[in-house]
Amino acid sequence: MKRFFTSLAAGAALLGLAAQAGAQGYPERPITVVVPFSAGGPTDTVTRLIAEAMSKDLGQQIVVENVGGAGGTLGAGRVADAEPDGYTLLLHHIGMATSATLYRKLAYDTLNAFEYVGLVTEVPMTILARKDFEPTDMKGLIDYVKANKDKVTVANAGIGAASHLCGMLFMSALETPLVTVPYKGTGPAMTDLLGGQVDIMCDQTTNTTKQIQAGTVKAYAVTSPARLDVLPDLPTAEEAGLAGFQVGIWHGVYAPKGTPSEITERLSKSLQLALKDENVMARFAELGTEPSSQEDATPAALKAKLENEIDRWKPVIDAAGQYAD
Ligand code: MLT
């Protein structure tokens, strides 16, 4: 029996050595980072900026793979099932927390299927309409939506998306359910808003700032506590009459459960460097957001954020009563 336990311990030690060996030369080949939404949307925009900066530090190409669908849960599931070798990562946002409540049957266990790398940024949202939408301010929008609730269409990126969460909060605030039009990302949703195929959308400034500045959409409010330097004329939702309507879309980088801590720590160091990269900081500022702090770009900070946000949003989602089967 003793021999059995000796060989078991030796096997475990060998496995640990193999994992460490893999970590020592890491990364030895290109890394894939999954964006759980279509190309051209806010999550894709943030990821490509971070991937470019991290790639410089890691000395390996970082390939962005868009895996859209089901409000981001398909892409998250793809990474949950990937090899825990550090070569498949996920960059996702608040939807990791809200989906844990919204979906009765998720393909993964949110708090046990991932390792953590760190937080990336927290992005404000903007409440928009197609350019020729009648209402010219938030009060007008609220009155119009209530009077035309069976007609008005709201675009989002599926149940679990940030655009879904903000739309759900908006409908709850107005006590008015609306017709929702789901997309695989707010990149394609924005195309339809610009084309007038859909009426309103709540989306992140990383996807809407340039459109608002260009006047190609109608903007009613921003969901941050204070106005944004890049959109000084856009009132906060609070100013516009939606008391307490604040939501920030935090983003994090994850790896599959079992990825060696030497690798997630190496990735966290690279993420921290990326968040101090001149181009990343400048582009984030242009798009109405800012990098997470160095302390937040750590595995422990992301783990705590995810756990706290699942608890925070569960009662809000339960009160709205919107779930995905
Ligand atoms: C969302 O949650 O709405 C996503 O951020 C949309 C996207 O990134 O395409």
Short mmCIF file of C-alpha atoms and ligand atoms in Angstrom, two decimals:
data_model
loop_
_atom_site.label_atom_id
_atom_site.label_comp_id
_atom_site.label_asym_id
_atom_site.label_seq_id
_atom_site.Cartn_x
_atom_site.Cartn_y
_atom_site.Cartn_z
CA MET A 1 0.00 0.00 0.00
CA LYS A 2 2.84 2.32 0.94
CA ARG A 3 4.35 1.77 -2.54
CA PHE A 4 0.97 2.83 -4.03
CA PHE A 5 0.92 6.13 -2.19
CA THR A 6 4.58 6.75 -3.00
CA SER A 7 3.92 6.33 -6.72
CA LEU A 8 0.77 8.53 -6.42
CA ALA A 9 2.78 11.29 -4.80
CA ALA A 10 5.51 10.91 -7.42
CA GLY A 11 2.89 11.14 -10.16
CA ALA A 12 1.40 14.28 -8.67
CA ALA A 13 4.85 15.80 -8.30
CA LEU A 14 5.62 14.98 -11.94
CA LEU A 15 2.33 16.60 -13.02
CA GLY A 16 3.18 19.67 -11.00
CA LEU A 17 6.66 19.79 -12.52
CA ALA A 18 5.17 19.44 -16.00
CA ALA A 19 2.79 22.34 -15.31
CA GLN A 20 5.64 24.46 -13.98
CA ALA A 21 7.82 23.52 -16.96
CA GLY A 22 5.00 24.59 -19.27
CA ALA A 23 4.76 27.83 -17.34
CA GLN A 24 8.52 28.46 -17.43
CA GLY A 25 8.76 28.90 -21.21
CA TYR A 26 5.31 30.49 -21.44
CA PRO A 27 4.26 31.73 -23.93
CA GLU A 28 5.95 29.62 -26.62
CA ARG A 29 3.24 30.07 -29.32
CA PRO A 30 0.37 32.46 -30.20
CA ILE A 31 -2.38 32.95 -27.62
CA THR A 32 -6.10 33.07 -28.46
CA VAL A 33 -8.36 35.46 -26.57
CA VAL A 34 -12.07 34.84 -27.04
CA VAL A 35 -14.44 37.82 -27.29
CA PRO A 36 -17.94 36.47 -26.57
CA PHE A 37 -19.56 38.98 -28.95
CA SER A 38 -19.34 39.92 -32.64
CA ALA A 39 -16.42 41.85 -34.04
CA GLY A 40 -16.75 45.62 -34.09
CA GLY A 41 -18.54 46.01 -30.76
CA PRO A 42 -17.36 47.43 -27.44
CA THR A 43 -15.95 44.18 -26.03
CA ASP A 44 -14.08 43.56 -29.27
CA THR A 45 -12.70 47.12 -29.24
CA VAL A 46 -11.38 46.82 -25.67
CA THR A 47 -9.91 43.38 -26.34
CA ARG A 48 -8.03 44.34 -29.49
CA LEU A 49 -6.41 47.30 -27.73
CA ILE A 50 -5.34 45.18 -24.75
CA ALA A 51 -4.25 42.24 -26.93
CA GLU A 52 -1.97 44.47 -29.00
CA ALA A 53 -0.25 45.84 -25.90
CA MET A 54 0.04 42.46 -24.12
CA SER A 55 1.42 40.88 -27.30
CA LYS A 56 4.32 43.35 -27.27
CA ASP A 57 5.18 42.37 -23.71
CA LEU A 58 4.68 38.61 -24.11
CA GLY A 59 6.52 38.40 -27.43
CA GLN A 60 3.80 36.28 -28.96
CA GLN A 61 0.87 37.10 -31.23
CA ILE A 62 -2.51 37.30 -29.48
CA VAL A 63 -5.31 36.22 -31.83
CA VAL A 64 -8.79 37.61 -31.11
CA GLU A 65 -11.55 35.08 -31.76
CA ASN A 66 -15.16 36.36 -31.79
CA VAL A 67 -17.57 33.73 -30.47
CA GLY A 68 -20.96 35.48 -30.23
CA GLY A 69 -24.35 34.22 -29.13
CA ALA A 70 -26.56 33.80 -26.06
CA GLY A 71 -25.50 37.09 -24.50
CA GLY A 72 -21.83 36.09 -24.27
CA THR A 73 -22.39 32.70 -22.62
CA LEU A 74 -21.43 30.70 -25.73
CA GLY A 75 -18.01 32.32 -25.85
CA ALA A 76 -17.52 31.93 -22.11
CA GLY A 77 -18.44 28.25 -22.40
CA ARG A 78 -15.90 27.81 -25.20
CA VAL A 79 -13.12 28.99 -22.87
CA ALA A 80 -14.42 27.03 -19.87
CA ASP A 81 -13.94 23.87 -22.00
CA ALA A 82 -10.51 24.83 -23.39
CA GLU A 83 -7.17 23.31 -22.40
CA PRO A 84 -5.90 25.03 -19.19
CA ASP A 85 -2.50 25.71 -20.79
CA GLY A 86 -2.60 29.51 -20.98
CA TYR A 87 -3.18 29.59 -24.74
CA THR A 88 -6.94 30.22 -24.62
CA LEU A 89 -8.23 33.21 -22.67
CA LEU A 90 -11.55 35.06 -22.32
CA LEU A 91 -12.12 38.80 -22.11
CA HIS A 92 -15.66 39.32 -20.85
CA HIS A 93 -17.56 41.86 -18.83
CA ILE A 94 -20.35 42.24 -16.25
CA GLY A 95 -22.27 39.60 -18.20
CA MET A 96 -20.15 36.94 -16.45
CA ALA A 97 -21.94 37.97 -13.23
CA THR A 98 -25.47 38.62 -14.54
CA SER A 99 -25.59 35.40 -16.61
CA ALA A 100 -25.05 33.38 -13.44
CA THR A 101 -28.58 34.46 -12.41
CA LEU A 102 -30.21 35.03 -15.80
CA TYR A 103 -29.52 31.52 -17.13
CA ARG A 104 -31.25 28.58 -15.43
CA LYS A 105 -28.92 26.15 -17.25
CA LEU A 106 -25.44 27.54 -18.02
CA ALA A 107 -22.95 25.24 -19.79
CA TYR A 108 -20.38 26.11 -17.13
CA ASP A 109 -20.20 26.81 -13.40
CA THR A 110 -19.36 30.53 -13.33
CA LEU A 111 -17.41 30.46 -10.05
CA ASN A 112 -15.62 27.16 -10.65
CA ALA A 113 -14.82 27.00 -14.36
CA PHE A 114 -12.25 29.77 -14.62
CA GLU A 115 -8.99 31.07 -13.26
CA TYR A 116 -8.61 34.83 -12.96
CA VAL A 117 -6.11 37.21 -14.57
CA GLY A 118 -7.41 40.68 -13.72
CA LEU A 119 -9.80 43.59 -14.30
CA VAL A 120 -9.32 45.70 -17.44
CA THR A 121 -11.67 48.71 -17.46
CA GLU A 122 -15.13 49.88 -16.36
CA VAL A 123 -17.09 51.47 -19.23
CA PRO A 124 -20.11 53.80 -18.91
CA MET A 125 -23.23 53.20 -21.03
CA THR A 126 -25.23 55.61 -23.15
CA ILE A 127 -28.96 55.55 -23.88
CA LEU A 128 -29.41 56.14 -27.60
CA ALA A 129 -32.00 56.21 -30.38
CA ARG A 130 -31.84 56.21 -34.13
CA LYS A 131 -31.13 59.72 -35.42
CA ASP A 132 -34.66 60.51 -36.63
CA PHE A 133 -36.39 59.21 -33.47
CA GLU A 134 -38.99 61.81 -32.42
CA PRO A 135 -38.15 62.50 -28.73
CA THR A 136 -35.37 65.08 -28.23
CA ASP A 137 -34.69 64.55 -24.50
CA MET A 138 -35.07 61.92 -21.78
CA LYS A 139 -38.45 63.19 -20.59
CA GLY A 140 -39.75 63.07 -24.14
CA LEU A 141 -38.24 59.62 -24.60
CA ILE A 142 -39.91 58.26 -21.47
CA ASP A 143 -43.32 59.71 -22.46
CA TYR A 144 -42.98 58.43 -26.04
CA VAL A 145 -41.88 54.93 -24.98
CA LYS A 146 -44.75 54.58 -22.52
CA ALA A 147 -47.27 55.75 -25.12
CA ASN A 148 -45.88 53.45 -27.85
CA LYS A 149 -44.67 50.45 -25.85
CA ASP A 150 -45.92 47.89 -28.37
CA LYS A 151 -44.12 49.66 -31.23
CA VAL A 152 -40.74 50.76 -29.83
CA THR A 153 -37.90 48.25 -30.47
CA VAL A 154 -34.81 47.94 -28.23
CA ALA A 155 -31.61 46.38 -29.58
CA ASN A 156 -29.29 44.33 -27.37
CA ALA A 157 -26.63 41.64 -27.62
CA GLY A 158 -28.73 38.91 -26.04
CA ILE A 159 -29.75 37.96 -22.49
CA GLY A 160 -26.64 38.41 -20.36
CA ALA A 161 -25.19 41.24 -22.42
CA ALA A 162 -24.47 44.65 -20.90
CA SER A 163 -26.88 46.15 -23.42
CA HIS A 164 -29.51 43.68 -22.17
CA LEU A 165 -28.85 44.62 -18.53
CA CYS A 166 -29.09 48.36 -19.24
CA GLY A 167 -32.23 47.84 -21.33
CA MET A 168 -33.74 45.76 -18.54
CA LEU A 169 -32.98 48.52 -15.99
CA PHE A 170 -34.51 51.10 -18.35
CA MET A 171 -37.69 49.08 -18.81
CA SER A 172 -37.90 48.47 -15.04
CA ALA A 173 -37.44 52.21 -14.36
CA LEU A 174 -40.27 53.02 -16.78
CA GLU A 175 -42.33 49.98 -15.67
CA THR A 176 -42.80 49.38 -19.40
CA PRO A 177 -41.79 46.14 -21.14
CA LEU A 178 -40.63 46.73 -24.73
CA VAL A 179 -39.98 44.63 -27.84
CA THR A 180 -36.31 43.60 -27.75
CA VAL A 181 -34.22 42.72 -30.84
CA PRO A 182 -31.20 40.53 -29.96
CA TYR A 183 -27.93 40.55 -31.95
CA LYS A 184 -24.65 38.67 -31.50
CA GLY A 185 -23.05 41.94 -30.50
CA THR A 186 -23.76 45.66 -30.44
CA GLY A 187 -21.46 46.10 -33.40
CA PRO A 188 -24.15 44.76 -35.75
CA ALA A 189 -26.86 46.29 -33.56
CA MET A 190 -25.30 49.74 -34.08
CA THR A 191 -25.38 49.15 -37.85
CA ASP A 192 -29.14 48.63 -37.66
CA LEU A 193 -29.61 51.63 -35.34
CA LEU A 194 -27.72 53.81 -37.83
CA GLY A 195 -29.88 52.36 -40.60
CA GLY A 196 -33.09 53.06 -38.69
CA GLN A 197 -34.05 49.35 -38.48
CA VAL A 198 -34.27 49.49 -34.67
CA ASP A 199 -35.35 52.35 -32.40
CA ILE A 200 -33.27 52.49 -29.20
CA MET A 201 -30.25 50.86 -27.58
CA CYS A 202 -28.19 51.20 -24.43
CA ASP A 203 -24.55 50.59 -25.28
CA GLN A 204 -21.08 51.27 -23.98
CA THR A 205 -19.20 54.47 -24.79
CA THR A 206 -16.44 52.33 -26.34
CA ASN A 207 -18.94 51.74 -29.17
CA THR A 208 -21.03 54.92 -29.09
CA THR A 209 -18.76 57.93 -28.38
CA LYS A 210 -17.72 58.46 -32.00
CA GLN A 211 -21.32 58.07 -33.26
CA ILE A 212 -22.64 60.53 -30.69
CA GLN A 213 -19.89 63.05 -31.50
CA ALA A 214 -20.67 62.64 -35.22
CA GLY A 215 -24.40 63.15 -34.65
CA THR A 216 -25.31 59.89 -36.41
CA VAL A 217 -27.43 58.76 -33.44
CA LYS A 218 -29.57 60.59 -30.87
CA ALA A 219 -28.14 60.37 -27.32
CA TYR A 220 -30.22 60.98 -24.20
CA ALA A 221 -27.98 60.17 -21.23
CA VAL A 222 -24.83 58.53 -19.93
CA THR A 223 -25.03 56.08 -17.01
CA SER A 224 -21.91 57.34 -15.17
CA PRO A 225 -22.12 59.33 -11.89
CA ALA A 226 -20.74 62.42 -13.69
CA ARG A 227 -20.67 63.71 -17.28
CA LEU A 228 -17.84 62.52 -19.50
CA ASP A 229 -15.10 64.86 -20.78
CA VAL A 230 -15.56 63.40 -24.28
CA LEU A 231 -19.34 64.01 -24.21
CA PRO A 232 -19.70 67.18 -22.10
CA ASP A 233 -23.19 68.02 -23.41
CA LEU A 234 -24.65 64.60 -22.62
CA PRO A 235 -26.46 64.64 -19.26
CA THR A 236 -26.12 61.82 -16.79
CA ALA A 237 -29.18 59.58 -16.44
CA GLU A 238 -29.59 61.06 -12.96
CA GLU A 239 -29.65 64.63 -14.32
CA ALA A 240 -32.02 63.55 -17.09
CA GLY A 241 -34.59 62.28 -14.61
CA LEU A 242 -33.70 58.59 -14.09
CA ALA A 243 -32.87 58.75 -10.38
CA GLY A 244 -30.24 56.22 -9.29
CA PHE A 245 -29.76 54.92 -12.84
CA GLN A 246 -26.02 54.18 -12.78
CA VAL A 247 -24.29 51.19 -14.37
CA GLY A 248 -20.63 50.66 -15.24
CA ILE A 249 -19.53 47.73 -17.41
CA TRP A 250 -16.44 46.22 -15.85
CA HIS A 251 -14.34 43.82 -17.95
CA GLY A 252 -12.01 41.02 -16.88
CA VAL A 253 -9.61 38.48 -18.37
CA TYR A 254 -10.14 34.80 -17.48
CA ALA A 255 -8.45 31.46 -18.22
CA PRO A 256 -9.85 27.91 -17.98
CA LYS A 257 -9.86 26.30 -14.52
CA GLY A 258 -6.59 24.50 -13.91
CA THR A 259 -4.39 27.00 -15.75
CA PRO A 260 -1.17 27.12 -13.65
CA SER A 261 -0.93 30.13 -11.35
CA GLU A 262 2.56 30.86 -12.77
CA ILE A 263 0.81 31.51 -16.10
CA THR A 264 -2.10 33.57 -14.77
CA GLU A 265 0.35 35.64 -12.72
CA ARG A 266 2.53 36.18 -15.83
CA LEU A 267 -0.57 37.25 -17.76
CA SER A 268 -1.62 39.58 -14.95
CA LYS A 269 1.79 41.29 -15.05
CA SER A 270 1.40 41.69 -18.81
CA LEU A 271 -2.13 43.07 -18.38
CA GLN A 272 -0.87 45.59 -15.82
CA LEU A 273 1.77 46.76 -18.30
CA ALA A 274 -0.85 46.98 -21.07
CA LEU A 275 -3.03 49.21 -18.87
CA LYS A 276 -0.11 51.69 -18.64
CA ASP A 277 0.53 51.56 -22.39
CA GLU A 278 0.34 55.06 -23.93
CA ASN A 279 -1.89 53.95 -26.83
CA VAL A 280 -4.27 52.00 -24.59
CA MET A 281 -4.62 54.93 -22.19
CA ALA A 282 -5.17 57.41 -25.02
CA ARG A 283 -7.71 55.26 -26.86
CA PHE A 284 -9.60 54.43 -23.66
CA ALA A 285 -9.80 58.16 -22.85
CA GLU A 286 -11.08 58.98 -26.36
CA LEU A 287 -13.79 56.33 -25.88
CA GLY A 288 -15.00 57.62 -22.52
CA THR A 289 -13.34 55.08 -20.26
CA GLU A 290 -10.09 54.50 -18.35
CA PRO A 291 -7.88 51.54 -17.46
CA SER A 292 -8.46 49.62 -14.24
CA SER A 293 -5.85 50.28 -11.53
CA GLN A 294 -2.75 48.11 -11.22
CA GLU A 295 -4.19 46.65 -8.01
CA ASP A 296 -7.40 45.72 -9.80
CA ALA A 297 -5.56 44.10 -12.71
CA THR A 298 -4.88 41.08 -10.49
CA PRO A 299 -6.45 37.62 -10.08
CA ALA A 300 -7.65 38.33 -6.53
CA ALA A 301 -9.35 41.61 -7.52
CA LEU A 302 -11.21 40.03 -10.45
CA LYS A 303 -12.29 37.05 -8.31
CA ALA A 304 -13.67 39.37 -5.64
CA LYS A 305 -15.38 41.57 -8.24
CA LEU A 306 -17.14 38.64 -9.90
CA GLU A 307 -18.31 37.18 -6.60
CA ASN A 308 -19.61 40.56 -5.35
CA GLU A 309 -21.33 41.39 -8.65
CA ILE A 310 -23.18 38.06 -8.80
CA ASP A 311 -24.60 38.85 -5.35
CA ARG A 312 -25.33 42.50 -6.28
CA TRP A 313 -27.27 41.82 -9.47
CA LYS A 314 -29.19 38.69 -8.39
CA PRO A 315 -31.98 40.60 -6.54
CA VAL A 316 -32.23 43.19 -9.34
CA ILE A 317 -32.63 40.46 -11.97
CA ASP A 318 -35.06 38.50 -9.77
CA ALA A 319 -37.15 41.68 -9.33
CA ALA A 320 -37.24 42.18 -13.13
CA GLY A 321 -38.15 38.51 -13.55
CA GLN A 322 -36.32 38.18 -16.89
CA TYR A 323 -34.56 34.82 -17.29
CA ALA A 324 -33.17 32.74 -20.15
CA ASP A 325 -34.34 29.13 -20.31
C1 MLT B 1 -22.91 43.81 -24.68
O1 MLT B 1 -22.83 43.26 -23.63
O2 MLT B 1 -23.85 44.49 -25.09
C2 MLT B 1 -21.70 43.65 -25.48
O3 MLT B 1 -20.71 44.42 -24.89
C3 MLT B 1 -21.90 43.96 -26.87
C4 MLT B 1 -20.64 43.79 -27.62
O4 MLT B 1 -19.55 43.87 -27.03
O5 MLT B 1 -20.77 43.59 -28.82
#
